[in-house]
């Protein structure tokens, strides 16, 4: 089952700046070989359900290992059986309706 | 790794009423033996990371099997390494600060 | 326009425990006279669009005034024109499908 | 109070394809003169709290007027008092940590 995900990981108890934790999660996604695109309030990811969610788990493990005692993460995840759709398809469908 | 999750599954392309799909997901959570609590805009779930996310996947599979061609799901998921905390602890900490 | 909302306010840069900030937001909602129900990962709120969103803004103002330099908030908000529906109706429709 | 928002509007009861509704919301944001950036699972918006939330309300009104009987919207909204930060700053802080 293929998914398109929006992922936003928020480490808590590490002060106000969290960019180094987000950068580490970008590395996790790259190591996983997953298509992903950072935006100003999260990261879009595309791939197989199990691979994408395994990467999300590794992000939590990695951010805890960096010293964050608490993490709250927001995820939007879409699946569809009617057609195959990429992240770019979703953007194109809005921009050229 | 233990998680507390808030899960909101939205089937698309099945009309305006989606309660039967949400009811089916409640069954999935019960079958999985996971502590869970329905509220007016989602369901709180507590358990081991892998078991909770496996149940979320089964919810998507089950809702697609019921005929929904598209699903968009919102998830909040919290983990912490500093202490063990239940769903009820979170509520108590706010109500008796 | 009536809304049912799920609100989850996360203060950042104030350490790992945020319950006193959440408790303060409960006060804001009570002062506003809005129907609301705390759960383990947020608060459900019901009311007129403008009143509910004005309360959300006051929550941000109050939490900043308490000393939190940064806040990231997750909101789900539902509106419908086909029928009037309360938070309890949503729960009932799932539990007695 | 300045906000950075991530907005994802999901019309329900209008079938599986919702791109024309999302495109209409892009128009609402343009008409409001708000900085915004579409991505594969939502739109980032930057501006004054009241202006941004007024635009979100107009999106709901417009999408209902187009015929959608029900809308469920996911919002992430960030405010901070310690510094001024743009959407591009957030991306830069991760990419050049």
Short mmCIF file of C-alpha atoms in Angstrom, two decimals, chain B residues 24-74:
data_model
loop_
_atom_site.label_atom_id
_atom_site.label_comp_id
_atom_site.label_asym_id
_atom_site.label_seq_id
_atom_site.Cartn_x
_atom_site.Cartn_y
_atom_site.Cartn_z
CA UNK B 24 -15.18 -0.46 11.93
CA UNK B 25 -11.88 1.10 13.03
CA UNK B 26 -13.04 0.88 16.65
CA UNK B 27 -13.45 -2.87 16.06
CA UNK B 28 -9.91 -3.08 14.65
CA UNK B 29 -8.57 -1.44 17.82
CA UNK B 30 -10.58 -3.77 20.05
CA UNK B 31 -9.41 -6.83 18.12
CA UNK B 32 -5.84 -5.59 18.61
CA UNK B 33 -6.42 -5.40 22.36
CA UNK B 34 -5.29 -1.79 22.47
CA UNK B 35 -6.47 0.70 25.11
CA UNK B 36 -8.45 3.31 23.23
CA UNK B 37 -10.95 6.07 23.87
CA UNK B 38 -13.24 7.59 21.23
CA UNK B 39 -13.83 11.35 21.36
CA UNK B 40 -15.73 13.76 19.13
CA UNK B 41 -12.85 14.28 16.65
CA UNK B 42 -10.79 11.10 16.80
CA UNK B 43 -9.67 8.27 19.04
CA UNK B 44 -6.89 8.20 21.64
CA UNK B 45 -4.84 4.99 21.62
CA UNK B 46 -2.11 3.80 23.97
CA UNK B 47 0.37 0.96 23.43
CA UNK B 48 3.59 -0.26 21.90
CA UNK B 49 4.71 1.64 18.76
CA UNK B 50 4.62 -1.38 16.45
CA UNK B 51 1.25 -2.66 17.66
CA UNK B 52 -0.42 0.73 17.46
CA UNK B 53 0.86 1.49 13.97
CA UNK B 54 0.00 -2.04 12.78
CA UNK B 55 -3.57 -1.31 13.89
CA UNK B 56 -3.60 1.98 11.98
CA UNK B 57 -2.53 0.11 8.85
CA UNK B 58 -5.29 -2.46 9.36
CA UNK B 59 -7.80 0.42 9.70
CA UNK B 60 -6.74 1.73 6.27
CA UNK B 61 -6.94 -1.78 4.76
CA UNK B 62 -10.35 -2.40 6.31
CA UNK B 63 -11.82 0.96 5.25
CA UNK B 64 -10.57 0.50 1.69
CA UNK B 65 -12.06 -3.04 1.72
CA UNK B 66 -15.42 -1.51 2.74
CA UNK B 67 -15.33 0.49 -0.50
CA UNK B 68 -13.67 3.79 0.29
CA UNK B 69 -11.35 4.62 -2.62
CA UNK B 70 -9.41 7.28 -0.74
CA UNK B 71 -8.49 7.91 2.89
CA UNK B 72 -6.81 10.89 4.53
CA UNK B 73 -5.80 10.33 8.13
CA UNK B 74 -4.54 12.72 10.79
#
